[in-house]
Every structure is written in structure tokens, then in C-alpha cells.
Amino acid sequence: MTATMHATEWDIVQPSASPVFEALRAFGYTPETSIADLVDNSIAAKAKNVHIAFVWNDGDAYIVIKDDGQGMSEDALVDAMRLGSQSPVVERKKGDLGRFGLGLKTASIAQAREFSVITSNETGKEAVVRRWDLDEVQETGEWRLRNSLPNQALGDIAFSETGTAIIWTKCDRLIGDPATGSHMTKAQFLRVADIVSRHLAMTFHRFLESPRRLRIHVNGSEVQPWDPFLTDNASTYSSGKEALPMHGHAIGITPYVLPHKSKLDGDEHKRAAGIHGWNAHQGFYVYREDRLLVAGSWLGVGGMKEEHSKLARIALDIPVALDHMWQVDVRKSQVRPPASIVRDLERITRATKTKAQEVYRFRGKMDAARSAQKFVFAWLQHKDRDNNISYRINRNNPVVRQALEAKTADAAQIEQLLRFVEETVPMTQIAVHLASSLESSQQPFEEDAKGLRELLQFSFDRMLTSGAAGEQVLEILAKTEPFSLHPGIVAAFKESVNL
């Protein structure tokens, strides 16, 4: 039996429309990453303003993302609505933040079963419209691209000159399905708007900060940039920018160590923590054409995120031409460094983490580590032969030493008390607390200035009896925990004793 011969050597196999769309909905976009992807298009279109409106519409909610960019012709619009409108291997123009030619479609259908684009590329010219409705695609099995707007959004769009607006309707993924009882409330819907605003403040902060800056408004409120590196704060440390060559391009890396909490006021500290908190936002901040892709990741080269390295943040700029080498994903939210640069990244990470740990450990008082007087901790780490770690009270801490050496004290009894404290430190409970509420942790005597001053007076008086000069005693105590954590109280005490 012979095989049936075909007239040609191949078959043309068209993808089924509805399954393709449904599969593309599962890319893992959140509302904020979806909208950020659409803002990319506005930037590429040289928009100066982007207005985002979350419209509740009595529960039939929809979202509008509108810009004053260059707009598109009708042919360009139809092409933009096509899946995979541009190959990722095609070289992008400078300022083009796209990658796979999927962003407009995947970002939109991730949140809504229907989305429309209306655009005008010439002042006075009638805008053109195209709309994908996944329900219609599912019913017909055809790639039907409509040329009309949905009814509920007709009154929201008008262009004074040129621009583009994207409208999400049938927002099932965003607001839920009333039939299942999972429908959002208006308050929850508006909270999403707030999350989106904060995400855009971070993702596009370089655009929002630039002299010819982009302006983004969410529900009428202008988005203010969030600088992850606190570059305007005099206490932020940076070793400067380093350029790493790669295939004829340069990878720019700028390490930063942020100020300790003691150097920031309450509002500054809360804002600097970022959307996900201090620990989550340590690591590399990867930029591509000034657009932030990754906000805090050690990229597999810096180990785990740890409490004592939370002040370390590193800006990393990659050129568009090297997208494929860094494996930038469709959502532009994940990258993977090429093997050729890993050692350099590890080196920079180690140096930055070490500096961050120093700032964290010394509570922002770097001068203590560099002064002639050695910094004296209250606790010391102890490691036994099996590398088990525990903590011991530092017997050389002046406060402890004075107690042990006091003529009227029972040194043996005090030593037993110290051992009791050391052996009963609740390490497990402390670890659980740090993991769940890092920012609520207090430094010693944070809310007991009177108690600290009394301890300072006591220690000062006892050390004076040994014959040391007052200035020398206070210099030692100023570099000793817990007094080193409160330089203001030490300074006030110094004035009170006329030193």
C-alpha cells in the first residue's frame, strides 16, 4: 500500500482563534503590569501625557488608558491588533519598549474579554477603531476584528489633536464574575487603581523625573515618581557607575546603599520601603531604555534576600539590542543574566551587600567603624566546633565589664545570670518575628529615653571611679551599644556634664 501523495510538500495549519486567545490570557499579568505594558506603547508613540481612568459604571466597570502620542493610521492599527505584530528578533528603534509584538493584546485580554483601540494620527482627522471581543471569537471560531466601540465607553474618548486610547470592557479577570459571587466592590476596584498608580510610579520613575518628563494621571491624580535609590538623600551611598562590555554594548551598573532608618523621617522611611516592603525590594533593579523591568531581585547571583542586606539596591541598565541574551520575557518582568557576566555581578553584589550590612549593623553611623575608638557591641556571635551559631553577651562591653568588676558585686553571681540570659535567648520566636514584621522591630531603648540616660549616667559614673578622664569615658560609651544607637542622647548628656 502506497502513501497518499500531496500536491505540495506542506500543509497550511491555521490556529484556532478562541483557544489561542484563551491560552494567551494565562501569561500571568497583574492589572498593574498589564497597564504598564500599555504605557510602554504610549512612550514609544512620544506621548507627553497618559490618562488612566477606572470607571465603576454601576458595577459594569471598564478602564480607559488614553495618551496624546502620535497615534496610528488605520493600517497600522489593524497590524497592531494582530497577534505577533513584530518579531522579537527584529532590531527595535531607540525608545521602542516593545519586545514580542504581543503586549497590547496579551496585557489587555489578561484582564478583560473585550478591548478596543481608538486612535488618530492627524489633527482634525476622524479617529479609527478596532475591537477584539473574545466572546464573539469563541462563538464564531473566526478572527473577527470589529471596527466599532462598545456602547458604555462611547462618551469617554475625544482627541484634541492626535493620540490613542485603549478601552477594557467585560473585565472578568479584573473585577470577577457576579454569577459566582466573586465580583469586586467599588472600594476594591479603586484599591486596584491605587496599586496601579504606585506600580507606575516605580516602573516609569525615570520618565517621570526627566526634564521633558512624561505625566501619568490615574483617576485625575498625577503619579509622582518613586526613586528606589533615594538619590536626593545625602546619606545614600554609591560607589559610582561601572560599565561592563558585552558584544559591542555596555551594561551599566550603579550600586547604592540606602540610609539606615535612623537617617530617615517616618514618611521617608515608609515611602522608601516600596510597594512590597524593604526586604522584598533589595537587589538589582533592571532597566531597559530607562523602563524598569525588575524591581528588586538578586538574579540568582546574590543569594537569598536577608534582613541585614535590605539597604542594598543596584541599578542595572541593559540595551534593547541584548534582550535575547538577557532572556527578557513577554511581560517584561523577568530577566536572566548571561553566563559571561555572572562573575562581575557576583563581585558587585558582594561588595554592595557588605557595605549595606555595615550600614545596617552600625545603624547608619559609619564613622563609628572608622574612628580610632573601636565599636563595642553588646552581643557577639559564637560558633562551636560543629558550626552551630549562638550569641554571647560581650564581657568587654564597658557596661557589662563594670558590673563584673564592681567591688561590691558578686561577679560569680552576675556571670551565672549572664549565662542564663545567653542560654535562654528565644531564637525561634525572634526569627519568626523578624520574618513576619521586620519594620516593627525596635532598637534598644527606642521608646525609653529616660531609662537610657539613667544607664548612661550610671556607666559614666562607674567608669570615672577607675581614674579615666571624663571625655575619654564618654568617647568609649558613645561607641558602645546601646548608647551608640542614640547619638542625640549622648550629645545631650555630654553638654549636661560640661565636657
CSV table of C-alpha atoms in Angstrom, one decimal:
chain,number,residue,atom,x,y,z
A,1,MET,CA,0.0,0.0,0.0
A,2,THR,CA,1.5,3.3,-1.0
A,3,ALA,CA,1.1,6.6,0.9
A,4,THR,CA,-1.2,9.2,-0.5
A,5,MET,CA,0.7,11.8,-2.4
A,6,HIS,CA,0.0,15.5,-1.6
A,7,ALA,CA,0.1,18.2,-4.3
A,8,THR,CA,2.5,20.1,-2.1
A,9,GLU,CA,5.1,19.2,0.5
A,10,TRP,CA,3.4,21.0,3.3
A,11,ASP,CA,0.0,21.8,4.9
A,12,ILE,CA,-1.1,25.3,6.0
A,13,VAL,CA,-2.5,24.9,9.5
A,14,GLN,CA,-4.3,27.9,10.8
A,15,PRO,CA,-4.5,28.3,14.6
A,16,SER,CA,-7.9,28.1,16.1
A,17,ALA,CA,-8.9,31.6,17.2
A,18,SER,CA,-10.6,31.1,20.5
A,19,PRO,CA,-8.1,28.6,22.0
A,20,VAL,CA,-5.2,30.8,21.1
A,21,PHE,CA,-6.8,33.8,22.8
A,22,GLU,CA,-7.7,31.8,25.9
A,23,ALA,CA,-4.1,30.5,26.2
A,24,LEU,CA,-2.7,34.0,25.9
A,25,ARG,CA,-4.8,35.1,28.9
A,26,ALA,CA,-2.6,32.9,31.1
A,27,PHE,CA,0.6,34.8,30.8
A,28,GLY,CA,0.5,35.9,34.4
A,29,TYR,CA,-0.2,39.6,34.1
A,30,THR,CA,-1.5,41.5,37.1
A,31,PRO,CA,-3.6,44.7,36.5
A,32,GLU,CA,-0.6,46.9,37.2
A,33,THR,CA,1.8,45.0,34.9
A,34,SER,CA,-0.8,45.0,32.2
A,35,ILE,CA,-1.3,48.7,32.3
A,36,ALA,CA,2.5,49.3,32.5
A,37,ASP,CA,2.8,47.4,29.2
A,38,LEU,CA,0.3,49.7,27.6
A,39,VAL,CA,2.1,52.8,28.9
A,40,ASP,CA,5.2,51.4,27.1
A,41,ASN,CA,3.3,51.9,23.8
A,42,SER,CA,2.4,55.5,24.8
A,43,ILE,CA,6.0,56.2,25.4
A,44,ALA,CA,7.0,54.7,22.1
A,45,ALA,CA,4.4,57.0,20.5
A,46,LYS,CA,6.1,60.0,22.1
A,47,ALA,CA,3.2,60.8,24.3
A,48,LYS,CA,3.6,63.6,26.9
A,49,ASN,CA,0.5,62.7,28.9
A,50,VAL,CA,-1.2,59.4,29.8
A,51,HIS,CA,-4.6,59.5,31.5
A,52,ILE,CA,-5.9,56.3,33.1
A,53,ALA,CA,-9.5,56.1,34.2
A,54,PHE,CA,-11.0,53.4,36.4
A,55,VAL,CA,-14.7,53.7,35.7
A,56,TRP,CA,-17.0,51.8,38.1
A,57,ASN,CA,-20.2,52.3,35.9
A,58,ASP,CA,-22.5,50.7,38.5
A,59,GLY,CA,-20.5,47.5,38.6
A,60,ASP,CA,-20.2,47.2,34.8
A,61,ALA,CA,-16.7,48.5,35.2
A,62,TYR,CA,-14.3,49.5,32.4
A,63,ILE,CA,-10.8,51.0,32.2
A,64,VAL,CA,-9.5,53.6,29.7
A,65,ILE,CA,-5.8,54.3,29.0
A,66,LYS,CA,-5.5,57.3,26.8
A,67,ASP,CA,-2.4,59.2,25.6
A,68,ASP,CA,-1.6,62.3,23.4
A,69,GLY,CA,1.0,60.4,21.3
A,70,GLN,CA,1.4,60.3,17.6
A,71,GLY,CA,-1.5,57.9,17.0
A,72,MET,CA,-1.7,55.3,14.2
A,73,SER,CA,-3.1,55.1,10.7
A,74,GLU,CA,-5.9,52.6,10.1
A,75,ASP,CA,-3.4,50.1,8.5
A,76,ALA,CA,-1.0,50.5,11.4
A,77,LEU,CA,-3.9,49.9,13.9
A,78,VAL,CA,-5.0,46.7,12.2
A,79,ASP,CA,-1.4,45.5,12.2
A,80,ALA,CA,-1.1,46.4,15.9
A,81,MET,CA,-4.2,44.3,16.7
A,82,ARG,CA,-2.6,41.3,15.0
A,83,LEU,CA,-1.0,38.7,17.3
A,84,GLY,CA,2.8,38.8,17.0
A,85,SER,CA,2.7,42.0,15.0
A,86,GLN,CA,6.6,42.3,15.2
A,87,SER,CA,9.2,39.6,15.6
A,88,PRO,CA,11.4,39.8,18.7
A,89,VAL,CA,14.5,39.2,16.5
A,90,VAL,CA,13.8,42.4,14.6
A,91,GLU,CA,16.0,45.3,15.8
A,92,ARG,CA,14.0,47.9,17.7
A,93,LYS,CA,14.3,51.6,17.3
A,94,LYS,CA,15.7,53.6,20.2
A,95,GLY,CA,12.8,54.4,22.6
A,96,ASP,CA,10.8,51.4,21.5
A,97,LEU,CA,9.9,49.5,24.6
A,98,GLY,CA,8.2,46.6,22.8
A,99,ARG,CA,9.6,43.1,22.5
A,100,PHE,CA,7.4,40.4,21.0
A,101,GLY,CA,4.6,42.3,19.3
A,102,LEU,CA,2.1,40.8,21.8
A,103,GLY,CA,2.0,43.3,24.7
A,104,LEU,CA,-1.1,45.3,23.6
A,105,LYS,CA,-3.1,42.1,23.1
A,106,THR,CA,-1.8,39.9,26.0
A,107,ALA,CA,-1.8,42.7,28.5
A,108,SER,CA,-5.4,43.6,27.7
A,109,ILE,CA,-7.0,40.1,27.4
A,110,ALA,CA,-5.3,39.2,30.7
A,111,GLN,CA,-7.8,41.4,32.4
A,112,ALA,CA,-10.8,41.7,30.0
A,113,ARG,CA,-12.7,39.6,27.4
A,114,GLU,CA,-13.1,42.7,25.3
A,115,PHE,CA,-10.8,45.5,24.4
A,116,SER,CA,-10.9,48.3,21.9
A,117,VAL,CA,-8.3,50.7,20.5
A,118,ILE,CA,-9.3,54.1,19.0
A,119,THR,CA,-6.6,56.2,17.5
A,120,SER,CA,-6.0,59.4,15.5
A,121,ASN,CA,-2.7,60.3,13.8
A,122,GLU,CA,-3.7,63.6,12.3
A,123,THR,CA,-5.4,66.6,13.8
A,124,GLY,CA,-8.9,67.0,12.6
A,125,LYS,CA,-9.0,63.6,11.1
A,126,GLU,CA,-11.7,61.1,12.3
A,127,ALA,CA,-10.3,58.5,14.7
A,128,VAL,CA,-10.3,54.9,13.7
A,129,VAL,CA,-11.4,52.0,15.8
A,130,ARG,CA,-10.7,48.3,16.2
A,131,ARG,CA,-12.0,45.9,18.8
A,132,TRP,CA,-11.5,42.3,19.9
A,133,ASP,CA,-14.4,40.5,21.6
A,134,LEU,CA,-13.4,37.1,22.9
A,135,ASP,CA,-17.0,36.0,23.3
A,136,GLU,CA,-17.7,36.6,19.6
A,137,VAL,CA,-14.4,34.9,18.7
A,138,GLN,CA,-15.5,31.9,20.8
A,139,GLU,CA,-19.0,31.8,19.3
A,140,THR,CA,-17.8,32.1,15.6
A,141,GLY,CA,-14.4,30.4,15.8
A,142,GLU,CA,-13.2,33.3,13.5
A,143,TRP,CA,-10.7,36.0,13.8
A,144,ARG,CA,-13.3,38.8,13.7
A,145,LEU,CA,-11.8,42.2,14.4
A,146,ARG,CA,-14.6,44.7,14.9
A,147,ASN,CA,-14.4,48.3,13.8
A,148,SER,CA,-16.8,49.8,16.4
A,149,LEU,CA,-16.5,50.8,20.1
A,150,PRO,CA,-18.5,49.1,22.9
A,151,ASN,CA,-21.6,51.2,24.0
A,152,GLN,CA,-20.6,52.0,27.5
A,153,ALA,CA,-17.3,53.8,26.5
A,154,LEU,CA,-18.6,55.9,23.7
A,155,GLY,CA,-18.7,59.1,25.8
A,156,ASP,CA,-15.2,58.8,27.2
A,157,ILE,CA,-13.0,59.3,24.2
A,158,ALA,CA,-12.1,62.5,22.4
A,159,PHE,CA,-8.8,63.7,20.9
A,160,SER,CA,-8.0,67.4,20.7
A,161,GLU,CA,-5.1,66.5,18.3
A,162,THR,CA,-3.6,63.1,18.0
A,163,GLY,CA,-3.4,60.1,20.3
A,164,THR,CA,-4.5,56.6,21.2
A,165,ALA,CA,-7.0,55.2,23.7
A,166,ILE,CA,-7.3,51.6,24.8
A,167,ILE,CA,-10.6,50.5,26.5
A,168,TRP,CA,-11.1,47.4,28.5
A,169,THR,CA,-14.6,46.1,28.8
A,170,LYS,CA,-16.0,42.8,30.1
A,171,CYS,CA,-13.3,42.9,32.8
A,172,ASP,CA,-13.9,39.4,34.1
A,173,ARG,CA,-10.4,38.7,35.3
A,174,LEU,CA,-10.1,42.1,36.9
A,175,ILE,CA,-13.5,42.5,38.7
A,176,GLY,CA,-14.7,38.9,38.8
A,177,ASP,CA,-17.9,37.2,37.8
A,178,PRO,CA,-21.2,38.2,39.5
A,179,ALA,CA,-22.6,34.7,38.9
A,180,THR,CA,-20.0,33.2,41.2
A,181,GLY,CA,-20.3,35.8,43.9
A,182,SER,CA,-16.7,36.9,43.4
A,183,HIS,CA,-17.5,40.3,42.0
A,184,MET,CA,-15.4,43.2,43.3
A,185,THR,CA,-16.9,46.0,45.3
A,186,LYS,CA,-16.3,49.6,44.2
A,187,ALA,CA,-13.9,50.1,47.1
A,188,GLN,CA,-11.8,47.1,46.0
A,189,PHE,CA,-11.9,48.4,42.4
A,190,LEU,CA,-10.5,51.7,43.5
A,191,ARG,CA,-7.8,50.0,45.6
A,192,VAL,CA,-6.6,48.4,42.3
A,193,ALA,CA,-6.3,51.8,40.9
A,194,ASP,CA,-4.1,52.8,43.8
A,195,ILE,CA,-1.9,49.7,43.3
A,196,VAL,CA,-1.6,50.6,39.6
A,197,SER,CA,-0.6,54.1,40.4
A,198,ARG,CA,2.2,53.0,42.8
A,199,HIS,CA,3.5,50.5,40.3
A,200,LEU,CA,3.6,53.1,37.5
A,201,ALA,CA,5.4,55.5,39.9
A,202,MET,CA,8.1,52.8,40.3
A,203,THR,CA,8.3,51.4,36.7
A,204,PHE,CA,8.5,54.7,34.9
A,205,HIS,CA,10.2,56.8,37.6
A,206,ARG,CA,13.0,57.8,35.2
A,207,PHE,CA,10.5,59.1,32.7
A,208,LEU,CA,8.5,60.9,35.4
A,209,GLU,CA,11.7,62.6,36.7
A,210,SER,CA,13.3,63.7,33.4
A,211,PRO,CA,13.2,67.4,32.4
A,212,ARG,CA,10.9,66.7,29.4
A,213,ARG,CA,9.0,64.4,31.6
A,214,LEU,CA,6.1,62.1,31.0
A,215,ARG,CA,3.0,62.8,33.0
A,216,ILE,CA,0.7,60.0,34.1
A,217,HIS,CA,-2.6,60.5,35.7
A,218,VAL,CA,-4.7,57.9,37.4
A,219,ASN,CA,-8.3,58.9,38.1
A,220,GLY,CA,-7.3,62.5,37.8
A,221,SER,CA,-4.3,62.4,40.2
A,222,GLU,CA,-0.8,62.8,38.9
A,223,VAL,CA,1.5,59.9,39.6
A,224,GLN,CA,4.7,61.0,41.5
A,225,PRO,CA,7.9,59.2,40.7
A,226,TRP,CA,9.3,56.7,43.2
A,227,ASP,CA,13.1,56.7,43.2
A,228,PRO,CA,14.2,53.3,44.6
A,229,PHE,CA,17.7,54.6,45.3
A,230,LEU,CA,16.9,57.8,47.3
A,231,THR,CA,19.4,59.7,45.2
A,232,ASP,CA,18.4,63.0,46.6
A,233,ASN,CA,19.2,61.9,50.2
A,234,ALA,CA,22.7,62.9,51.3
A,235,SER,CA,23.1,59.7,53.3
A,236,THR,CA,22.6,57.4,50.3
A,237,TYR,CA,26.0,55.8,49.4
A,238,SER,CA,27.0,54.9,45.9
A,239,SER,CA,30.4,53.7,44.7
A,240,GLY,CA,29.6,55.1,41.2
A,241,LYS,CA,28.7,53.6,37.8
A,242,GLU,CA,30.6,50.8,36.3
A,243,ALA,CA,30.3,49.8,32.6
A,244,LEU,CA,30.7,46.2,31.7
A,245,PRO,CA,31.3,45.5,27.9
A,246,MET,CA,29.2,42.9,26.2
A,247,HIS,CA,29.1,42.2,22.5
A,248,GLY,CA,29.8,45.8,21.5
A,249,HIS,CA,27.5,47.3,24.1
A,250,ALA,CA,27.9,48.4,27.6
A,251,ILE,CA,26.0,47.1,30.7
A,252,GLY,CA,25.7,50.0,33.2
A,253,ILE,CA,25.8,49.0,36.9
A,254,THR,CA,25.4,51.5,39.8
A,255,PRO,CA,25.4,50.1,43.3
A,256,TYR,CA,23.6,52.0,46.1
A,257,VAL,CA,23.3,51.6,49.8
A,258,LEU,CA,20.3,53.3,51.2
A,259,PRO,CA,20.4,55.2,54.6
A,260,HIS,CA,19.6,53.5,57.8
A,261,LYS,CA,16.1,54.0,59.3
A,262,SER,CA,17.7,56.4,61.8
A,263,LYS,CA,18.6,58.8,59.0
A,264,LEU,CA,15.1,59.0,57.6
A,265,ASP,CA,11.9,60.5,58.9
A,266,GLY,CA,8.8,58.4,59.2
A,267,ASP,CA,7.3,59.3,55.9
A,268,GLU,CA,10.6,58.9,54.0
A,269,HIS,CA,11.2,55.5,55.5
A,270,LYS,CA,7.7,54.3,54.7
A,271,ARG,CA,7.8,55.5,51.1
A,272,ALA,CA,11.4,54.2,50.5
A,273,ALA,CA,10.2,50.7,51.6
A,274,GLY,CA,8.3,50.5,48.2
A,275,ILE,CA,5.2,48.5,47.3
A,276,HIS,CA,6.4,45.2,48.8
A,277,GLY,CA,8.5,46.4,51.7
A,278,TRP,CA,12.2,46.8,52.5
A,279,ASN,CA,13.3,43.2,52.3
A,280,ALA,CA,11.5,42.5,49.0
A,281,HIS,CA,12.9,45.5,47.3
A,282,GLN,CA,16.6,44.7,47.9
A,283,GLY,CA,18.7,43.5,44.9
A,284,PHE,CA,19.1,44.5,41.3
A,285,TYR,CA,16.8,47.0,39.5
A,286,VAL,CA,17.0,46.1,35.9
A,287,TYR,CA,16.3,48.9,33.3
A,288,ARG,CA,15.8,48.7,29.6
A,289,GLU,CA,15.6,52.1,27.8
A,290,ASP,CA,15.0,53.6,31.3
A,291,ARG,CA,12.0,51.4,31.8
A,292,LEU,CA,12.2,49.3,35.0
A,293,LEU,CA,11.8,45.6,34.3
A,294,VAL,CA,12.7,44.1,37.6
A,295,ALA,CA,12.3,45.9,40.9
A,296,GLY,CA,14.5,44.1,43.4
A,297,SER,CA,16.0,40.6,42.6
A,298,TRP,CA,19.4,39.1,43.2
A,299,LEU,CA,19.0,37.4,39.8
A,300,GLY,CA,20.4,34.2,41.0
A,301,VAL,CA,23.8,35.7,41.7
A,302,GLY,CA,23.4,37.3,45.1
A,303,GLY,CA,22.0,34.6,47.3
A,304,MET,CA,18.8,35.0,49.4
A,305,LYS,CA,17.1,38.2,50.5
A,306,GLU,CA,18.1,38.8,54.1
A,307,GLU,CA,17.3,41.4,56.7
A,308,HIS,CA,20.8,42.7,57.1
A,309,SER,CA,21.2,43.4,53.3
A,310,LYS,CA,17.9,45.1,52.8
A,311,LEU,CA,19.6,48.5,52.2
A,312,ALA,CA,21.4,47.2,49.1
A,313,ARG,CA,19.9,48.2,45.7
A,314,ILE,CA,21.8,48.1,42.4
A,315,ALA,CA,20.7,49.8,39.2
A,316,LEU,CA,21.5,47.7,36.1
A,317,ASP,CA,20.9,49.0,32.6
A,318,ILE,CA,20.7,46.7,29.6
A,319,PRO,CA,20.4,47.8,26.0
A,320,VAL,CA,17.5,46.7,23.8
A,321,ALA,CA,19.9,45.0,21.4
A,322,LEU,CA,20.8,42.4,24.1
A,323,ASP,CA,17.2,41.5,25.0
A,324,HIS,CA,17.7,37.9,23.7
A,325,MET,CA,20.9,37.4,25.8
A,326,TRP,CA,19.1,38.5,29.0
A,327,GLN,CA,16.0,36.4,28.1
A,328,VAL,CA,13.5,39.2,28.7
A,329,ASP,CA,10.1,37.6,29.0
A,330,VAL,CA,6.8,38.7,27.3
A,331,ARG,CA,5.6,40.6,30.3
A,332,LYS,CA,9.0,42.4,30.6
A,333,SER,CA,9.1,41.5,34.3
A,334,GLN,CA,11.8,38.8,34.4
A,335,VAL,CA,15.4,38.6,33.1
A,336,ARG,CA,18.2,36.1,33.3
A,337,PRO,CA,21.8,37.4,33.2
A,338,PRO,CA,24.1,35.8,30.6
A,339,ALA,CA,26.8,33.5,32.0
A,340,SER,CA,29.6,35.8,30.7
A,341,ILE,CA,28.6,38.5,33.2
A,342,VAL,CA,27.7,36.4,36.2
A,343,ARG,CA,31.1,36.7,37.9
A,344,ASP,CA,31.1,40.5,37.6
A,345,LEU,CA,27.6,40.6,39.1
A,346,GLU,CA,28.6,38.4,41.9
A,347,ARG,CA,31.6,40.7,42.7
A,348,ILE,CA,29.5,43.8,42.7
A,349,THR,CA,26.8,42.1,44.7
A,350,ARG,CA,29.3,41.0,47.4
A,351,ALA,CA,30.8,44.5,47.7
A,352,THR,CA,27.3,46.2,47.9
A,353,LYS,CA,25.9,43.7,50.4
A,354,THR,CA,29.0,44.1,52.6
A,355,LYS,CA,28.5,47.9,52.6
A,356,ALA,CA,24.8,47.5,53.3
A,357,GLN,CA,25.4,45.2,56.2
A,358,GLU,CA,27.9,47.6,57.7
A,359,VAL,CA,25.4,50.5,57.5
A,360,TYR,CA,22.6,48.2,58.9
A,361,ARG,CA,24.8,46.9,61.7
A,362,PHE,CA,26.1,50.3,62.7
A,363,ARG,CA,22.6,51.9,62.5
A,364,GLY,CA,23.9,54.3,59.9
A,365,LYS,CA,26.8,55.6,61.9
A,366,MET,CA,29.7,54.6,59.6
A,367,ASP,CA,32.0,57.0,61.4
A,368,ALA,CA,31.9,54.6,64.4
A,369,ALA,CA,33.6,51.9,62.3
A,370,ARG,CA,36.3,54.2,61.0
A,371,SER,CA,37.1,56.1,64.2
A,372,ALA,CA,40.1,55.4,66.4
A,373,GLN,CA,37.8,54.1,69.1
A,374,LYS,CA,36.7,50.5,68.3
A,375,PHE,CA,32.9,49.9,68.2
A,376,VAL,CA,31.8,47.7,71.1
A,377,PHE,CA,28.8,45.5,70.6
A,378,ALA,CA,26.5,44.2,73.3
A,379,TRP,CA,26.3,40.8,71.8
A,380,LEU,CA,28.9,38.6,70.0
A,381,GLN,CA,28.3,35.7,67.6
A,382,HIS,CA,29.7,32.4,68.8
A,383,LYS,CA,30.3,29.3,66.6
A,384,ASP,CA,31.1,25.9,68.1
A,385,ARG,CA,33.1,23.1,66.5
A,386,ASP,CA,30.0,21.9,64.6
A,387,ASN,CA,29.4,25.4,63.3
A,388,ASN,CA,26.3,25.8,65.4
A,389,ILE,CA,25.8,29.5,66.0
A,390,SER,CA,24.7,31.1,69.2
A,391,TYR,CA,25.1,34.6,70.8
A,392,ARG,CA,27.0,35.6,73.9
A,393,ILE,CA,26.9,38.8,75.9
A,394,ASN,CA,30.1,40.7,75.2
A,395,ARG,CA,32.1,40.7,78.5
A,396,ASN,CA,34.2,43.5,77.2
A,397,ASN,CA,31.3,45.8,76.7
A,398,PRO,CA,32.0,48.6,79.3
A,399,VAL,CA,28.6,48.4,80.9
A,400,VAL,CA,29.0,44.6,81.4
A,401,ARG,CA,32.6,44.8,82.5
A,402,GLN,CA,31.9,47.5,85.1
A,403,ALA,CA,29.2,45.2,86.6
A,404,LEU,CA,31.5,42.3,86.7
A,405,GLU,CA,34.5,44.2,88.2
A,406,ALA,CA,32.5,46.2,90.8
A,407,LYS,CA,33.9,45.7,94.3
A,408,THR,CA,30.5,45.4,95.9
A,409,ALA,CA,29.2,43.0,93.3
A,410,ASP,CA,29.2,39.2,93.3
A,411,ALA,CA,30.9,38.6,90.0
A,412,ALA,CA,30.2,34.9,90.0
A,413,GLN,CA,26.5,35.5,90.5
A,414,ILE,CA,26.4,38.1,87.7
A,415,GLU,CA,28.3,35.6,85.5
A,416,GLN,CA,25.7,33.0,86.2
A,417,LEU,CA,22.9,35.5,85.4
A,418,LEU,CA,24.6,36.3,82.1
A,419,ARG,CA,24.9,32.7,81.2
A,420,PHE,CA,21.2,32.2,82.0
A,421,VAL,CA,20.2,35.0,79.7
A,422,GLU,CA,22.5,33.7,76.9
A,423,GLU,CA,21.2,30.2,77.0
A,424,THR,CA,17.5,31.2,77.0
A,425,VAL,CA,17.5,33.7,74.2
A,426,PRO,CA,14.3,32.8,72.3
A,427,MET,CA,16.0,32.4,68.9
A,428,THR,CA,13.0,30.7,67.2
A,429,GLN,CA,10.5,33.3,68.3
A,430,ILE,CA,12.9,36.1,67.2
A,431,ALA,CA,13.3,34.6,63.8
A,432,VAL,CA,9.5,34.2,63.3
A,433,HIS,CA,9.0,37.9,64.4
A,434,LEU,CA,11.7,39.1,62.0
A,435,ALA,CA,10.2,37.2,59.1
A,436,SER,CA,6.7,38.5,59.7
A,437,SER,CA,7.1,42.1,60.9
A,438,LEU,CA,10.6,43.3,60.2
A,439,GLU,CA,9.7,47.0,60.1
A,440,SER,CA,8.0,46.9,63.5
A,441,SER,CA,11.3,45.8,65.2
A,442,GLN,CA,12.6,48.4,67.7
A,443,GLN,CA,16.2,49.2,68.6
A,444,PRO,CA,17.1,49.1,72.2
A,445,PHE,CA,15.7,51.9,74.4
A,446,GLU,CA,13.8,53.4,71.3
A,447,GLU,CA,10.9,54.4,73.5
A,448,ASP,CA,12.7,54.8,76.8
A,449,ALA,CA,15.0,57.8,76.6
A,450,LYS,CA,14.8,58.3,80.4
A,451,GLY,CA,16.0,54.7,81.1
A,452,LEU,CA,18.8,55.0,78.6
A,453,ARG,CA,20.0,58.3,80.1
A,454,GLU,CA,19.9,56.7,83.6
A,455,LEU,CA,22.0,53.8,82.3
A,456,LEU,CA,24.4,56.2,80.7
A,457,GLN,CA,24.8,58.2,83.9
A,458,PHE,CA,25.4,55.0,85.9
A,459,SER,CA,28.0,53.7,83.5
A,460,PHE,CA,29.7,57.1,83.2
A,461,ASP,CA,30.0,57.4,87.0
A,462,ARG,CA,31.3,53.9,87.5
A,463,MET,CA,34.0,54.3,84.8
A,464,LEU,CA,35.1,57.7,86.2
A,465,THR,CA,35.9,55.9,89.5
A,466,SER,CA,38.6,53.9,87.7
A,467,GLY,CA,40.5,57.1,87.1
A,468,ALA,CA,39.7,57.7,83.4
A,469,ALA,CA,39.1,61.2,82.2
A,470,GLY,CA,35.5,62.2,81.5
A,471,GLU,CA,36.0,62.9,77.8
A,472,GLN,CA,37.7,59.6,77.3
A,473,VAL,CA,34.9,57.7,79.2
A,474,LEU,CA,32.2,59.4,77.1
A,475,GLU,CA,34.1,58.7,73.9
A,476,ILE,CA,34.2,55.0,74.8
A,477,LEU,CA,30.5,54.9,75.8
A,478,ALA,CA,29.5,56.8,72.6
A,479,LYS,CA,30.9,53.8,70.6
A,480,THR,CA,29.3,51.2,72.8
A,481,GLU,CA,25.9,49.5,72.4
A,482,PRO,CA,23.2,50.6,73.3
A,483,PHE,CA,24.4,54.2,73.6
A,484,SER,CA,25.9,54.2,70.1
A,485,LEU,CA,22.3,53.8,68.8
A,486,HIS,CA,21.3,57.1,70.3
A,487,PRO,CA,23.9,59.8,69.5
A,488,GLY,CA,21.5,62.6,70.3
A,489,ILE,CA,21.1,61.5,73.9
A,490,VAL,CA,24.8,61.0,74.3
A,491,ALA,CA,25.4,64.6,73.0
A,492,ALA,CA,22.8,66.0,75.4
A,493,PHE,CA,24.4,64.1,78.2
A,494,LYS,CA,27.8,65.5,77.3
A,495,GLU,CA,26.5,69.0,77.4
A,496,SER,CA,24.9,68.4,80.8
A,497,VAL,CA,28.2,67.3,82.4
A,498,ASN,CA,30.1,70.2,80.7
A,499,LEU,CA,32.5,68.1,78.7
